[in-house]
């Protein structure tokens, strides 16, 4: 069974870049989309974007100008970079596997999440 | 973006109760609606996809229904382990969006 684990700094300074990695174990990164999702305190979940194993991406327009998702050459990790962060980017960040096709897609395996706080 | 409105934001129920959570969307999403269960400090779990399709391994007391702009998640007989927050998510079009969540408490 595939497992995902987020890693990265828990504290990022305002205006700097948030960088997180997601390690995938127990399965291949191929043939799936892989997403980043976040949950700000007291708010609902927000989809950030996904990457396909071949490198193609799709980002939430609300974050598109600041976000980059990439797959590591090892093909066992994918990463999130969010530039110019503010307090509004404080959230629990999740990575998730996103199988399916056309409109029948969903997040079927998630990491446990990592808290990222943006400080001034 | 498609707006998702869940109700109620929270509910209090007892073991054995039938619980229904509603999710409404700002435009039709046909049946492209998923439901997740989320407990603090743990990874969210997919329960239902495609509106009514029960994920393998999920107890049959969970069921999903609806189409178009109105959907429901029903727990037929609430169990202690069902204490959690439940969120809906549309997969009809990106950006994929979630409801605000419904917290189920005893």
PDB file of C-alpha atoms in Angstrom:
ATOM      1  CA  UNK A   1       0.000   0.000   0.000  1.00  0.00           C
ATOM      2  CA  UNK A   2       1.404   3.347  -1.006  1.00  0.00           C
ATOM      3  CA  UNK A   3       2.424   5.727   1.790  1.00  0.00           C
ATOM      4  CA  UNK A   4       3.211   9.412   1.565  1.00  0.00           C
ATOM      5  CA  UNK A   5       5.212  11.554   3.964  1.00  0.00           C
ATOM      6  CA  UNK A   6       5.677  15.301   3.836  1.00  0.00           C
ATOM      7  CA  UNK A   7       8.892  16.924   5.010  1.00  0.00           C
ATOM      8  CA  UNK A   8      10.281  20.419   5.205  1.00  0.00           C
ATOM      9  CA  UNK A   9      10.699  23.449   7.468  1.00  0.00           C
ATOM     10  CA  UNK A  10       7.863  24.175   9.847  1.00  0.00           C
ATOM     11  CA  UNK A  11       8.661  27.872   9.985  1.00  0.00           C
ATOM     12  CA  UNK A  12       9.182  30.179   7.014  1.00  0.00           C
ATOM     13  CA  UNK A  13       9.771  33.917   7.088  1.00  0.00           C
ATOM     14  CA  UNK A  14       7.399  36.241   5.338  1.00  0.00           C
ATOM     15  CA  UNK A  15       8.382  37.016   1.711  1.00  0.00           C
ATOM     16  CA  UNK A  16      10.594  33.921   1.504  1.00  0.00           C
ATOM     17  CA  UNK A  17       9.987  30.601  -0.262  1.00  0.00           C
ATOM     18  CA  UNK A  18       8.216  27.627   1.290  1.00  0.00           C
ATOM     19  CA  UNK A  19       9.734  24.318   0.155  1.00  0.00           C
ATOM     20  CA  UNK A  20       8.245  20.930   0.959  1.00  0.00           C
ATOM     21  CA  UNK A  21       8.916  17.408  -0.256  1.00  0.00           C
ATOM     22  CA  UNK A  22       6.679  14.373  -0.364  1.00  0.00           C
ATOM     23  CA  UNK A  23       8.281  10.943  -0.234  1.00  0.00           C
ATOM     24  CA  UNK A  24       6.301   8.140  -1.842  1.00  0.00           C
ATOM     25  CA  UNK A  25       6.917   4.604  -0.622  1.00  0.00           C
ATOM     26  CA  UNK A  26       5.276   1.274  -1.315  1.00  0.00           C
ATOM     27  CA  UNK A  27       4.367   2.178  -4.842  1.00  0.00           C
ATOM     28  CA  UNK A  28       5.488   3.822  -8.021  1.00  0.00           C
ATOM     29  CA  UNK A  29       5.147   7.488  -8.782  1.00  0.00           C
ATOM     30  CA  UNK A  30       4.423   6.564 -12.388  1.00  0.00           C
ATOM     31  CA  UNK A  31       0.970   6.566 -13.935  1.00  0.00           C
ATOM     32  CA  UNK A  32      -0.617   8.869 -11.373  1.00  0.00           C
ATOM     33  CA  UNK A  33      -1.149  12.529 -10.689  1.00  0.00           C
ATOM     34  CA  UNK A  34       0.265  13.784  -7.384  1.00  0.00           C
ATOM     35  CA  UNK A  35      -1.255  16.748  -5.584  1.00  0.00           C
ATOM     36  CA  UNK A  36      -0.524  19.267  -2.890  1.00  0.00           C
ATOM     37  CA  UNK A  37      -3.419  20.392  -0.696  1.00  0.00           C
ATOM     38  CA  UNK A  38      -3.440  22.726   2.287  1.00  0.00           C
ATOM     39  CA  UNK A  39      -5.725  23.644   5.167  1.00  0.00           C
ATOM     40  CA  UNK A  40      -5.350  27.057   6.802  1.00  0.00           C
ATOM     41  CA  UNK A  41      -6.389  27.228  10.466  1.00  0.00           C
ATOM     42  CA  UNK A  42     -10.157  27.244  10.836  1.00  0.00           C
ATOM     43  CA  UNK A  43     -10.750  26.892   7.088  1.00  0.00           C
ATOM     44  CA  UNK A  44     -11.514  24.181   4.589  1.00  0.00           C
ATOM     45  CA  UNK A  45      -9.093  22.287   2.398  1.00  0.00           C
ATOM     46  CA  UNK A  46      -7.604  24.044  -0.632  1.00  0.00           C
ATOM     47  CA  UNK A  47      -6.161  22.210  -3.633  1.00  0.00           C
ATOM     48  CA  UNK A  48      -2.824  23.799  -4.625  1.00  0.00           C
ATOM     49  CA  UNK A  49      -2.019  21.828  -7.760  1.00  0.00           C
ATOM     50  CA  UNK A  50      -0.847  18.543  -9.187  1.00  0.00           C
ATOM     51  CA  UNK A  51       1.935  17.049 -11.232  1.00  0.00           C
ATOM     52  CA  UNK A  52       1.731  14.037 -13.504  1.00  0.00           C
ATOM     53  CA  UNK A  53       4.630  11.605 -13.420  1.00  0.00           C
ATOM     54  CA  UNK A  54       5.747  12.893 -16.812  1.00  0.00           C
ATOM     55  CA  UNK A  55       6.120  16.384 -15.389  1.00  0.00           C
ATOM     56  CA  UNK A  56       2.974  18.071 -16.653  1.00  0.00           C
ATOM     57  CA  UNK A  57       1.326  20.318 -14.073  1.00  0.00           C
ATOM     58  CA  UNK A  58      -1.969  21.985 -13.239  1.00  0.00           C
ATOM     59  CA  UNK A  59      -2.108  24.725 -10.614  1.00  0.00           C
ATOM     60  CA  UNK A  60      -4.880  26.496  -8.762  1.00  0.00           C
ATOM     61  CA  UNK A  61      -5.164  29.910 -10.473  1.00  0.00           C
ATOM     62  CA  UNK A  62      -5.254  31.578  -7.058  1.00  0.00           C
ATOM     63  CA  UNK A  63      -1.658  30.431  -6.465  1.00  0.00           C
ATOM     64  CA  UNK A  64      -0.401  29.885  -9.981  1.00  0.00           C
ATOM     65  CA  UNK A  65       1.951  32.873 -10.045  1.00  0.00           C
ATOM     66  CA  UNK A  66       3.808  31.702  -6.923  1.00  0.00           C
ATOM     67  CA  UNK A  67       3.779  27.905  -7.036  1.00  0.00           C
ATOM     68  CA  UNK A  68       5.957  25.244  -8.632  1.00  0.00           C
ATOM     69  CA  UNK A  69       5.453  21.490  -8.260  1.00  0.00           C
ATOM     70  CA  UNK A  70       8.171  19.192  -9.526  1.00  0.00           C
ATOM     71  CA  UNK A  71       9.125  15.513  -9.520  1.00  0.00           C
ATOM     72  CA  UNK A  72      12.557  14.503  -8.293  1.00  0.00           C
ATOM     73  CA  UNK A  73      14.807  12.560 -10.646  1.00  0.00           C
ATOM     74  CA  UNK A  74      14.662   9.694  -8.165  1.00  0.00           C
ATOM     75  CA  UNK A  75      10.948   9.374  -9.022  1.00  0.00           C
ATOM     76  CA  UNK A  76      10.235   8.671  -5.357  1.00  0.00           C
ATOM     77  CA  UNK A  77       9.638  12.275  -4.343  1.00  0.00           C
ATOM     78  CA  UNK A  78       7.765  15.291  -5.579  1.00  0.00           C
ATOM     79  CA  UNK A  79       8.094  18.812  -4.249  1.00  0.00           C
ATOM     80  CA  UNK A  80       6.245  22.052  -3.650  1.00  0.00           C
ATOM     81  CA  UNK A  81       7.741  25.512  -3.822  1.00  0.00           C
ATOM     82  CA  UNK A  82       5.620  28.521  -2.880  1.00  0.00           C
ATOM     83  CA  UNK A  83       7.285  31.889  -3.326  1.00  0.00           C
ATOM     84  CA  UNK A  84       6.740  35.199  -1.552  1.00  0.00           C
ATOM     85  CA  UNK A  85       4.786  33.714   1.341  1.00  0.00           C
ATOM     86  CA  UNK A  86       2.629  35.723   3.721  1.00  0.00           C
ATOM     87  CA  UNK A  87       0.740  34.903   6.899  1.00  0.00           C
ATOM     88  CA  UNK A  88      -2.150  33.725   4.702  1.00  0.00           C
ATOM     89  CA  UNK A  89       0.016  30.787   3.631  1.00  0.00           C
ATOM     90  CA  UNK A  90       0.158  29.436   7.177  1.00  0.00           C
ATOM     91  CA  UNK A  91      -1.505  26.035   6.963  1.00  0.00           C
ATOM     92  CA  UNK A  92      -1.181  22.294   7.279  1.00  0.00           C
ATOM     93  CA  UNK A  93       0.164  21.077   3.938  1.00  0.00           C
ATOM     94  CA  UNK A  94      -0.706  17.625   2.594  1.00  0.00           C
ATOM     95  CA  UNK A  95       0.519  15.642  -0.351  1.00  0.00           C
ATOM     96  CA  UNK A  96      -1.860  13.156  -1.939  1.00  0.00           C
ATOM     97  CA  UNK A  97      -2.040  10.630  -4.736  1.00  0.00           C
ATOM     98  CA  UNK A  98      -4.610  11.563  -7.341  1.00  0.00           C
ATOM     99  CA  UNK A  99      -5.720   8.613  -9.483  1.00  0.00           C
ATOM    100  CA  UNK A 100      -8.607   8.503 -11.847  1.00  0.00           C
ATOM    101  CA  UNK A 101      -9.255   9.967 -15.245  1.00  0.00           C
ATOM    102  CA  UNK A 102     -11.465  12.571 -16.852  1.00  0.00           C
ATOM    103  CA  UNK A 103     -13.732  13.892 -14.116  1.00  0.00           C
ATOM    104  CA  UNK A 104     -13.643  10.806 -11.891  1.00  0.00           C
ATOM    105  CA  UNK A 105     -10.585  11.774  -9.913  1.00  0.00           C
ATOM    106  CA  UNK A 106     -10.025  11.840  -6.190  1.00  0.00           C
ATOM    107  CA  UNK A 107      -7.351  11.851  -3.510  1.00  0.00           C
ATOM    108  CA  UNK A 108      -7.018   8.264  -2.373  1.00  0.00           C
ATOM    109  CA  UNK A 109      -3.812   8.302  -0.334  1.00  0.00           C
ATOM    110  CA  UNK A 110      -2.658  11.223   1.779  1.00  0.00           C
ATOM    111  CA  UNK A 111       0.316  12.102   3.902  1.00  0.00           C
ATOM    112  CA  UNK A 112      -0.335  12.977   7.524  1.00  0.00           C
ATOM    113  CA  UNK A 113       0.313  16.633   6.826  1.00  0.00           C
ATOM    114  CA  UNK A 114       2.956  19.076   7.949  1.00  0.00           C
ATOM    115  CA  UNK A 115       2.305  22.368   9.709  1.00  0.00           C
ATOM    116  CA  UNK A 116       3.946  25.385   8.091  1.00  0.00           C
ATOM    117  CA  UNK A 117       3.837  28.717   9.874  1.00  0.00           C
ATOM    118  CA  UNK A 118       4.833  31.962   8.184  1.00  0.00           C
ATOM    119  CA  UNK A 119       6.439  34.394  10.579  1.00  0.00           C
ATOM    120  CA  UNK A 120       7.026  38.088  10.185  1.00  0.00           C
TER     121      UNK A 120
ATOM    122  CA  UNK B   1     -14.315  28.431  -9.234  1.00  0.00           C
ATOM    123  CA  UNK B   2     -17.110  26.118  -8.130  1.00  0.00           C
ATOM    124  CA  UNK B   3     -18.236  27.056  -4.642  1.00  0.00           C
ATOM    125  CA  UNK B   4     -19.035  24.253  -2.201  1.00  0.00           C
ATOM    126  CA  UNK B   5     -21.446  24.763   0.673  1.00  0.00           C
ATOM    127  CA  UNK B   6     -21.685  22.112   3.347  1.00  0.00           C
ATOM    128  CA  UNK B   7     -24.307  21.915   6.058  1.00  0.00           C
ATOM    129  CA  UNK B   8     -24.432  21.784   8.921  1.00  0.00           C
ATOM    130  CA  UNK B   9     -20.985  23.069   9.985  1.00  0.00           C
ATOM    131  CA  UNK B  10     -21.209  20.757  12.985  1.00  0.00           C
ATOM    132  CA  UNK B  11     -23.654  18.310  14.485  1.00  0.00           C
ATOM    133  CA  UNK B  12     -24.065  16.393  17.679  1.00  0.00           C
ATOM    134  CA  UNK B  13     -25.374  12.842  17.512  1.00  0.00           C
ATOM    135  CA  UNK B  14     -25.451   9.609  19.473  1.00  0.00           C
ATOM    136  CA  UNK B  15     -24.161   6.150  18.727  1.00  0.00           C
ATOM    137  CA  UNK B  16     -26.633   4.407  16.444  1.00  0.00           C
ATOM    138  CA  UNK B  17     -28.090   7.612  15.006  1.00  0.00           C
ATOM    139  CA  UNK B  18     -28.603   8.119  11.294  1.00  0.00           C
ATOM    140  CA  UNK B  19     -26.578  11.169  10.231  1.00  0.00           C
ATOM    141  CA  UNK B  20     -26.889  13.081   6.971  1.00  0.00           C
ATOM    142  CA  UNK B  21     -24.538  15.785   5.731  1.00  0.00           C
ATOM    143  CA  UNK B  22     -25.402  17.953   2.751  1.00  0.00           C
ATOM    144  CA  UNK B  23     -23.115  19.480   0.143  1.00  0.00           C
ATOM    145  CA  UNK B  24     -24.362  21.979  -2.433  1.00  0.00           C
ATOM    146  CA  UNK B  25     -22.405  23.321  -5.377  1.00  0.00           C
ATOM    147  CA  UNK B  26     -22.632  26.652  -7.189  1.00  0.00           C
ATOM    148  CA  UNK B  27     -23.073  24.926 -10.551  1.00  0.00           C
ATOM    149  CA  UNK B  28     -23.837  21.446 -11.741  1.00  0.00           C
ATOM    150  CA  UNK B  29     -21.091  18.908 -11.263  1.00  0.00           C
ATOM    151  CA  UNK B  30     -23.192  15.931 -12.401  1.00  0.00           C
ATOM    152  CA  UNK B  31     -21.996  13.161 -10.058  1.00  0.00           C
ATOM    153  CA  UNK B  32     -18.355  14.203  -9.750  1.00  0.00           C
ATOM    154  CA  UNK B  33     -18.357  14.550  -5.987  1.00  0.00           C
ATOM    155  CA  UNK B  34     -16.110  12.916  -3.414  1.00  0.00           C
ATOM    156  CA  UNK B  35     -16.360  12.625   0.375  1.00  0.00           C
ATOM    157  CA  UNK B  36     -13.505  12.463   2.872  1.00  0.00           C
ATOM    158  CA  UNK B  37     -13.224  11.718   6.586  1.00  0.00           C
ATOM    159  CA  UNK B  38     -10.619  13.627   8.535  1.00  0.00           C
ATOM    160  CA  UNK B  39      -9.461  13.104  12.102  1.00  0.00           C
ATOM    161  CA  UNK B  40      -6.990  15.529  13.773  1.00  0.00           C
ATOM    162  CA  UNK B  41      -3.347  14.622  13.238  1.00  0.00           C
ATOM    163  CA  UNK B  42      -4.105  11.905  10.723  1.00  0.00           C
ATOM    164  CA  UNK B  43      -4.266  11.643   6.981  1.00  0.00           C
ATOM    165  CA  UNK B  44      -7.713  12.326   5.495  1.00  0.00           C
ATOM    166  CA  UNK B  45      -9.452   9.242   4.138  1.00  0.00           C
ATOM    167  CA  UNK B  46     -11.448   8.912   0.926  1.00  0.00           C
ATOM    168  CA  UNK B  47     -14.887   7.432   1.658  1.00  0.00           C
ATOM    169  CA  UNK B  48     -17.012   7.977  -1.457  1.00  0.00           C
ATOM    170  CA  UNK B  49     -16.122   8.936  -5.024  1.00  0.00           C
ATOM    171  CA  UNK B  50     -18.209   9.627  -8.099  1.00  0.00           C
ATOM    172  CA  UNK B  51     -21.103  10.726  -5.921  1.00  0.00           C
ATOM    173  CA  UNK B  52     -22.115   7.307  -4.618  1.00  0.00           C
ATOM    174  CA  UNK B  53     -19.295   4.835  -5.158  1.00  0.00           C
ATOM    175  CA  UNK B  54     -18.073   3.386  -1.872  1.00  0.00           C
ATOM    176  CA  UNK B  55     -14.333   3.020  -1.707  1.00  0.00           C
ATOM    177  CA  UNK B  56     -13.163  -0.525  -1.081  1.00  0.00           C
ATOM    178  CA  UNK B  57     -12.730  -1.186   2.631  1.00  0.00           C
ATOM    179  CA  UNK B  58     -15.041   1.610   3.773  1.00  0.00           C
ATOM    180  CA  UNK B  59     -17.869   0.355   6.010  1.00  0.00           C
ATOM    181  CA  UNK B  60     -21.219  -0.016   4.283  1.00  0.00           C
ATOM    182  CA  UNK B  61     -22.895   2.284   6.827  1.00  0.00           C
ATOM    183  CA  UNK B  62     -21.474   5.130   4.736  1.00  0.00           C
ATOM    184  CA  UNK B  63     -23.371   6.045   1.591  1.00  0.00           C
ATOM    185  CA  UNK B  64     -23.387   8.931  -0.842  1.00  0.00           C
ATOM    186  CA  UNK B  65     -26.181  10.272  -2.995  1.00  0.00           C
ATOM    187  CA  UNK B  66     -27.309  13.121  -5.149  1.00  0.00           C
ATOM    188  CA  UNK B  67     -26.412  14.646  -8.479  1.00  0.00           C
ATOM    189  CA  UNK B  68     -26.289  18.025 -10.157  1.00  0.00           C
ATOM    190  CA  UNK B  69     -25.840  20.548  -7.374  1.00  0.00           C
ATOM    191  CA  UNK B  70     -27.066  18.723  -4.260  1.00  0.00           C
ATOM    192  CA  UNK B  71     -25.376  15.793  -2.585  1.00  0.00           C
ATOM    193  CA  UNK B  72     -25.563  13.908   0.690  1.00  0.00           C
ATOM    194  CA  UNK B  73     -23.326  11.744   2.812  1.00  0.00           C
ATOM    195  CA  UNK B  74     -25.255   9.445   5.127  1.00  0.00           C
ATOM    196  CA  UNK B  75     -23.980   7.383   8.021  1.00  0.00           C
ATOM    197  CA  UNK B  76     -26.742   4.879   8.672  1.00  0.00           C
ATOM    198  CA  UNK B  77     -25.749   3.990  12.229  1.00  0.00           C
ATOM    199  CA  UNK B  78     -23.147   6.240  13.795  1.00  0.00           C
ATOM    200  CA  UNK B  79     -20.246   4.474  15.501  1.00  0.00           C
ATOM    201  CA  UNK B  80     -17.758   5.914  18.030  1.00  0.00           C
ATOM    202  CA  UNK B  81     -14.951   5.751  15.466  1.00  0.00           C
ATOM    203  CA  UNK B  82     -16.957   8.005  13.133  1.00  0.00           C
ATOM    204  CA  UNK B  83     -16.155  11.069  15.234  1.00  0.00           C
ATOM    205  CA  UNK B  84     -14.434  13.215  12.636  1.00  0.00           C
ATOM    206  CA  UNK B  85     -14.788  16.052  10.174  1.00  0.00           C
ATOM    207  CA  UNK B  86     -16.303  15.203   6.798  1.00  0.00           C
ATOM    208  CA  UNK B  87     -15.554  17.211   3.657  1.00  0.00           C
ATOM    209  CA  UNK B  88     -16.948  17.099   0.159  1.00  0.00           C
ATOM    210  CA  UNK B  89     -14.855  17.839  -2.945  1.00  0.00           C
ATOM    211  CA  UNK B  90     -15.816  18.353  -6.571  1.00  0.00           C
ATOM    212  CA  UNK B  91     -13.717  16.790  -9.310  1.00  0.00           C
ATOM    213  CA  UNK B  92     -15.750  18.116 -12.248  1.00  0.00           C
ATOM    214  CA  UNK B  93     -13.337  20.886 -13.091  1.00  0.00           C
ATOM    215  CA  UNK B  94     -10.120  22.415 -11.827  1.00  0.00           C
ATOM    216  CA  UNK B  95      -9.484  24.142  -9.561  1.00  0.00           C
ATOM    217  CA  UNK B  96     -10.880  21.254  -7.556  1.00  0.00           C
ATOM    218  CA  UNK B  97     -12.631  22.685  -4.525  1.00  0.00           C
ATOM    219  CA  UNK B  98     -13.709  21.450  -1.110  1.00  0.00           C
ATOM    220  CA  UNK B  99     -16.518  22.215   1.269  1.00  0.00           C
ATOM    221  CA  UNK B 100     -15.752  23.828   4.605  1.00  0.00           C
ATOM    222  CA  UNK B 101     -16.287  20.563   6.463  1.00  0.00           C
ATOM    223  CA  UNK B 102     -18.848  19.174   8.901  1.00  0.00           C
ATOM    224  CA  UNK B 103     -17.647  18.193  12.336  1.00  0.00           C
ATOM    225  CA  UNK B 104     -19.506  15.216  13.810  1.00  0.00           C
ATOM    226  CA  UNK B 105     -19.474  15.113  17.602  1.00  0.00           C
ATOM    227  CA  UNK B 106     -21.170  13.110  20.308  1.00  0.00           C
TER     228      UNK B 106
END
